[in-house]
Short mmCIF file of C-alpha atoms and ligand atoms in Angstrom, two decimals:
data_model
loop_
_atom_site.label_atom_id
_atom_site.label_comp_id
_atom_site.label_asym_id
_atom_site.label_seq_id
_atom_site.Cartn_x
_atom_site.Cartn_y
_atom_site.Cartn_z
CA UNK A 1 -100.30 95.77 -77.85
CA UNK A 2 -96.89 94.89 -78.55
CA UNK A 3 -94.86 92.75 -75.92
CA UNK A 4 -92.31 94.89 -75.47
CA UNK A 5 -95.32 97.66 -74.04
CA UNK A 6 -96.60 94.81 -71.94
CA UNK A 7 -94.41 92.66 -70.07
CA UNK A 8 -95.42 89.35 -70.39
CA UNK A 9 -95.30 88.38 -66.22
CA UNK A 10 -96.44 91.37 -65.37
CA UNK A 11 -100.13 90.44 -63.85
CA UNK A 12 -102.45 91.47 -61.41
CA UNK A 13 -101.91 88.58 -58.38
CA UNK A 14 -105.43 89.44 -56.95
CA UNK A 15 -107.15 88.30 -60.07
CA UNK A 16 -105.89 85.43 -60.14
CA UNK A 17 -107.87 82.49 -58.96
CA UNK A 18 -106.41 79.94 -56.39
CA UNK A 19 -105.40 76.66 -58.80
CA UNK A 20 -105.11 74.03 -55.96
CA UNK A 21 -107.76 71.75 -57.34
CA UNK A 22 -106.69 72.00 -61.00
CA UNK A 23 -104.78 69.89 -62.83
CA UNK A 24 -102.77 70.77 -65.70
CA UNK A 25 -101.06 69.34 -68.40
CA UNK A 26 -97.73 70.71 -70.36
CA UNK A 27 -96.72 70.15 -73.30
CA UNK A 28 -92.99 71.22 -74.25
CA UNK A 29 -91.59 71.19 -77.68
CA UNK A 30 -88.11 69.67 -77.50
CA UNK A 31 -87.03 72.51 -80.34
CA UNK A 32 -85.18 75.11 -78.88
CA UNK A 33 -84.87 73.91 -75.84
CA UNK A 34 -82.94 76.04 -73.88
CA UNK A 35 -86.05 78.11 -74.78
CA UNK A 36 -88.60 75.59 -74.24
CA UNK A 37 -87.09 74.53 -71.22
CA UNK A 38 -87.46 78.33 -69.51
CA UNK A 39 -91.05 78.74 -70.58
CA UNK A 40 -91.84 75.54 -68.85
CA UNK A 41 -90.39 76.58 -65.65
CA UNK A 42 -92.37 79.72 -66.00
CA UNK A 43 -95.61 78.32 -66.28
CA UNK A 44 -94.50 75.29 -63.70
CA UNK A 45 -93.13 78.10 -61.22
CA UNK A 46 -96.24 80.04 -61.42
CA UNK A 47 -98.74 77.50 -61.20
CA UNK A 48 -97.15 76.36 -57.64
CA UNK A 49 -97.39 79.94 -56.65
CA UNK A 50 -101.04 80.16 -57.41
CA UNK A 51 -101.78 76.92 -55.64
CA UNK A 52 -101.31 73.72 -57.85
CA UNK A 53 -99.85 70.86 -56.18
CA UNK A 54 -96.73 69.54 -58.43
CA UNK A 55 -98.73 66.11 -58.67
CA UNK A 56 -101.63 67.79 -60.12
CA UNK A 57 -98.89 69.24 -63.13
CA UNK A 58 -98.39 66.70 -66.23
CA UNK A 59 -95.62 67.53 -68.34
CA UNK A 60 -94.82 65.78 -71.52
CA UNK A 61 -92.37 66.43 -74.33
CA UNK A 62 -92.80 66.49 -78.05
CA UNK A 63 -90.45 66.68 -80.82
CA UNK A 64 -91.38 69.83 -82.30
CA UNK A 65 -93.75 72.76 -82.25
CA UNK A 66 -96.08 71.47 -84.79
CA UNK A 67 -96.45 67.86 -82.61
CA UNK A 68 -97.88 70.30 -79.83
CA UNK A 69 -101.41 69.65 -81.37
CA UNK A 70 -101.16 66.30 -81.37
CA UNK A 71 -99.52 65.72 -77.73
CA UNK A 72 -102.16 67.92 -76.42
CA UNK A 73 -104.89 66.08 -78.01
CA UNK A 74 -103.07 62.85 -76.35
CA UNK A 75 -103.65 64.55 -72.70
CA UNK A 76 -107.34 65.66 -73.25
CA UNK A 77 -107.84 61.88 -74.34
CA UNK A 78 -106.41 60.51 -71.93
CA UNK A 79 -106.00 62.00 -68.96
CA UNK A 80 -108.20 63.83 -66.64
CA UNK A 81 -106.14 67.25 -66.85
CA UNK A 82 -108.49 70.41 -66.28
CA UNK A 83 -106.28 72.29 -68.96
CA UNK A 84 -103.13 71.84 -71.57
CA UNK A 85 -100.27 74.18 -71.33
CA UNK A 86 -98.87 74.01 -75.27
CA UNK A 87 -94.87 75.37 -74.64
CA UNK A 88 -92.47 75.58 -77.94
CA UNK A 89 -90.22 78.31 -79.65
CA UNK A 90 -90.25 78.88 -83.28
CA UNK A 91 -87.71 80.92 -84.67
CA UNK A 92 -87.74 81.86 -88.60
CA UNK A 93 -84.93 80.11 -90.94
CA UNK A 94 -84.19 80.73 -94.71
CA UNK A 95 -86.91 78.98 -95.94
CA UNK A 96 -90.71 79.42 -95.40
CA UNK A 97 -91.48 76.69 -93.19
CA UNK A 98 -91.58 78.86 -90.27
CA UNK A 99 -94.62 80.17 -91.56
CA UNK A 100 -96.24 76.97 -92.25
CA UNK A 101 -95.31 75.19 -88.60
CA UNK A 102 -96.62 79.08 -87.08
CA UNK A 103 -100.03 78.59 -88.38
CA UNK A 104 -99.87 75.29 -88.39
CA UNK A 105 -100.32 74.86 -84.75
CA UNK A 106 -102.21 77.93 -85.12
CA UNK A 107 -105.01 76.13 -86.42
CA UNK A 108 -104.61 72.92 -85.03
CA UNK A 109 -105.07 74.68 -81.37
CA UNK A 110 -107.79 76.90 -82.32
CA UNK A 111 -109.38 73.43 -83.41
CA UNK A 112 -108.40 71.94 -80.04
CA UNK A 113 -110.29 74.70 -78.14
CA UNK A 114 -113.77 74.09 -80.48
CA UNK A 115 -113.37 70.24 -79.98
CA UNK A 116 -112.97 69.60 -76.47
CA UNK A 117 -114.19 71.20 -73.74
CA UNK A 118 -111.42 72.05 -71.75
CA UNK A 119 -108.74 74.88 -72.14
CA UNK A 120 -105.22 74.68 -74.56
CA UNK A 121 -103.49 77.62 -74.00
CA UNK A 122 -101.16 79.12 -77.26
CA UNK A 123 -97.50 79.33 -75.12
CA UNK A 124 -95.78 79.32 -78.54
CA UNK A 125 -93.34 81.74 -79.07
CA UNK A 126 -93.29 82.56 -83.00
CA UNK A 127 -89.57 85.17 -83.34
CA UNK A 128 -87.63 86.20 -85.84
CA UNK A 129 -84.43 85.71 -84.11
CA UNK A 130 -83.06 83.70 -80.97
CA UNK A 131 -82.86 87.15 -79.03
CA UNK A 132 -86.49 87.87 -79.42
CA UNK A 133 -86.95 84.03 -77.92
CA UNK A 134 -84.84 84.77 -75.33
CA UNK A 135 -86.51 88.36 -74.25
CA UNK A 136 -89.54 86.26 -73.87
CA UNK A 137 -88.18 83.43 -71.70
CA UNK A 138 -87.42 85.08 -68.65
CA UNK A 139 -85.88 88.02 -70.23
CA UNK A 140 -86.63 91.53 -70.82
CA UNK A 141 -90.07 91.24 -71.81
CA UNK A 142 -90.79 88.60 -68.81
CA UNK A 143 -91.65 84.57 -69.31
CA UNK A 144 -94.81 83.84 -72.12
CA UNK A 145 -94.83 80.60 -69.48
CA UNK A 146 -96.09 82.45 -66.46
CA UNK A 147 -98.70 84.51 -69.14
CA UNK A 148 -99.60 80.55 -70.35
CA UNK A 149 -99.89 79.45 -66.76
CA UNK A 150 -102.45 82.42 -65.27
CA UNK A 151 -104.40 82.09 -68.84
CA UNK A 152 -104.69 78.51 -68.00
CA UNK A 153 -105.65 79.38 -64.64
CA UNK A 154 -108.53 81.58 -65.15
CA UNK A 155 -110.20 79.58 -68.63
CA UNK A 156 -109.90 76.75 -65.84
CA UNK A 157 -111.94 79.00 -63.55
CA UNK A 158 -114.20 80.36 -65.82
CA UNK A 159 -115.09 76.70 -67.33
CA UNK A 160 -116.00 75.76 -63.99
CA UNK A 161 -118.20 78.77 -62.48
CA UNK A 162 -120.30 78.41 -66.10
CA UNK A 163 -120.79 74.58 -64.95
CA UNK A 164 -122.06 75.02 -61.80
N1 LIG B 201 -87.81 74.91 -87.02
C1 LIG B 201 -88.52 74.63 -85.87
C2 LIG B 201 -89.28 73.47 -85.74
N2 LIG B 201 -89.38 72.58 -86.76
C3 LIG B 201 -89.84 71.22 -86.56
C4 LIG B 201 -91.38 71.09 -86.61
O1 LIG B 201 -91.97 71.69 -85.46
C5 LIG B 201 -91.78 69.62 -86.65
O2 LIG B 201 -91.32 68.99 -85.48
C6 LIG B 201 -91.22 68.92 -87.88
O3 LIG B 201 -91.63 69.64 -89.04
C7 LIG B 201 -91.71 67.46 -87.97
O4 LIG B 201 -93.12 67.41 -87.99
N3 LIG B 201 -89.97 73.24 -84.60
C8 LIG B 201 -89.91 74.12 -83.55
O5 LIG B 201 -90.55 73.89 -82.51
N4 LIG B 201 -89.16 75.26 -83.67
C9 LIG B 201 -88.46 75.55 -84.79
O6 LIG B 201 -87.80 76.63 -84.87
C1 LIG B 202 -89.26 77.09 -88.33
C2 LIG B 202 -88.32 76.20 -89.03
O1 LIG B 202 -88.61 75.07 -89.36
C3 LIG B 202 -87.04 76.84 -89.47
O2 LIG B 202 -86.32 77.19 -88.31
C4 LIG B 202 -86.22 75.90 -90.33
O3 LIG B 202 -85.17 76.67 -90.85
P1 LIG B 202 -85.06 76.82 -92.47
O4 LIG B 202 -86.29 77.60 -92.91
O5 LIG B 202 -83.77 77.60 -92.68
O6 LIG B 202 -85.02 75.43 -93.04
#
């Protein structure tokens, strides 16, 4: 379903399990950052509203989308976070690298997910244009940061009712 039939804060509250004893790590490309910058308050707003106490939120900054699967793998490594919030914007140039830095972190995330056993949730916003980005950051279409946040919430959730 298309975003702009589904907008992206838009979420039943109810089904949403209470975060207070998660911790969370975010990781925000510094690309686009007015962008960036929006999706992180987003996911940061809504994981407060859900419960999470703002020292249980880790938030770290990369240089670009395609570091996301590295500084990710940095906070599963070494930290104790419950789940990593990946946050960058990339928007398509002249040139084909947009594809290869799209699927780049594509695959390096999917990896992430196999290889550890804790949650990294895809808040990457892949547009043709800086309006699409913007629709997406607290725009029309809502905030993909809230939709990371309540993803990360529930994987959190589910990871833990399988353990015990
Ligand atoms: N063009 C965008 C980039 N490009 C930079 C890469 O993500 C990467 O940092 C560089 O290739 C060095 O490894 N990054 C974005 O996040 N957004 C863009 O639109
Ligand atoms: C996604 C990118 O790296 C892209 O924005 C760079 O622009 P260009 O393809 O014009 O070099």
């Amino acid at each position: 379903m298309a975003t702009s039939l589904k907008n992206l804060s838009d979420y039943n509250i109810a089904d949403v399990p209470s975060a207070a004893e998660m911790k969370f790590g975010i990781v925000v490309s510094e690309w686009n950052t007015e962008i960036t910058e929006a999706l992180y308050e987003g996911a940061y707003n809504t994981l407060i509203k859900h419960g999470a106490s703002e020292d249980n939120i880790i938030k770290k900054y990369v240089p670009g989308s395609f570091e996301l699967t590295a500084g990710a793998k940095y906070l599963a490594e070494m930290t104790d976070v419950d789940a990593v919030i990946c946050l960058g914007c990339v928007i398509q140039g002249d040139t084909p690298h947009f594809d290869f830095v799209c699927h780049g972190v594509t695959q390096g995330m999917t990896l992430l997910n196999v290889q550890y056993p804790i949650p990294f949730i895809f808040g990457l916003l892949t547009t043709l244009n800086q309006q699409q980005a913007l629709d997406r950051a607290g725009g029309k279409h809502g905030n993909k940061g809230d939709e990371g946040a309540v993803t990360a919430i529930k994987m959190v959730h589910l990871n833990r009712s399988l353990k015990n």
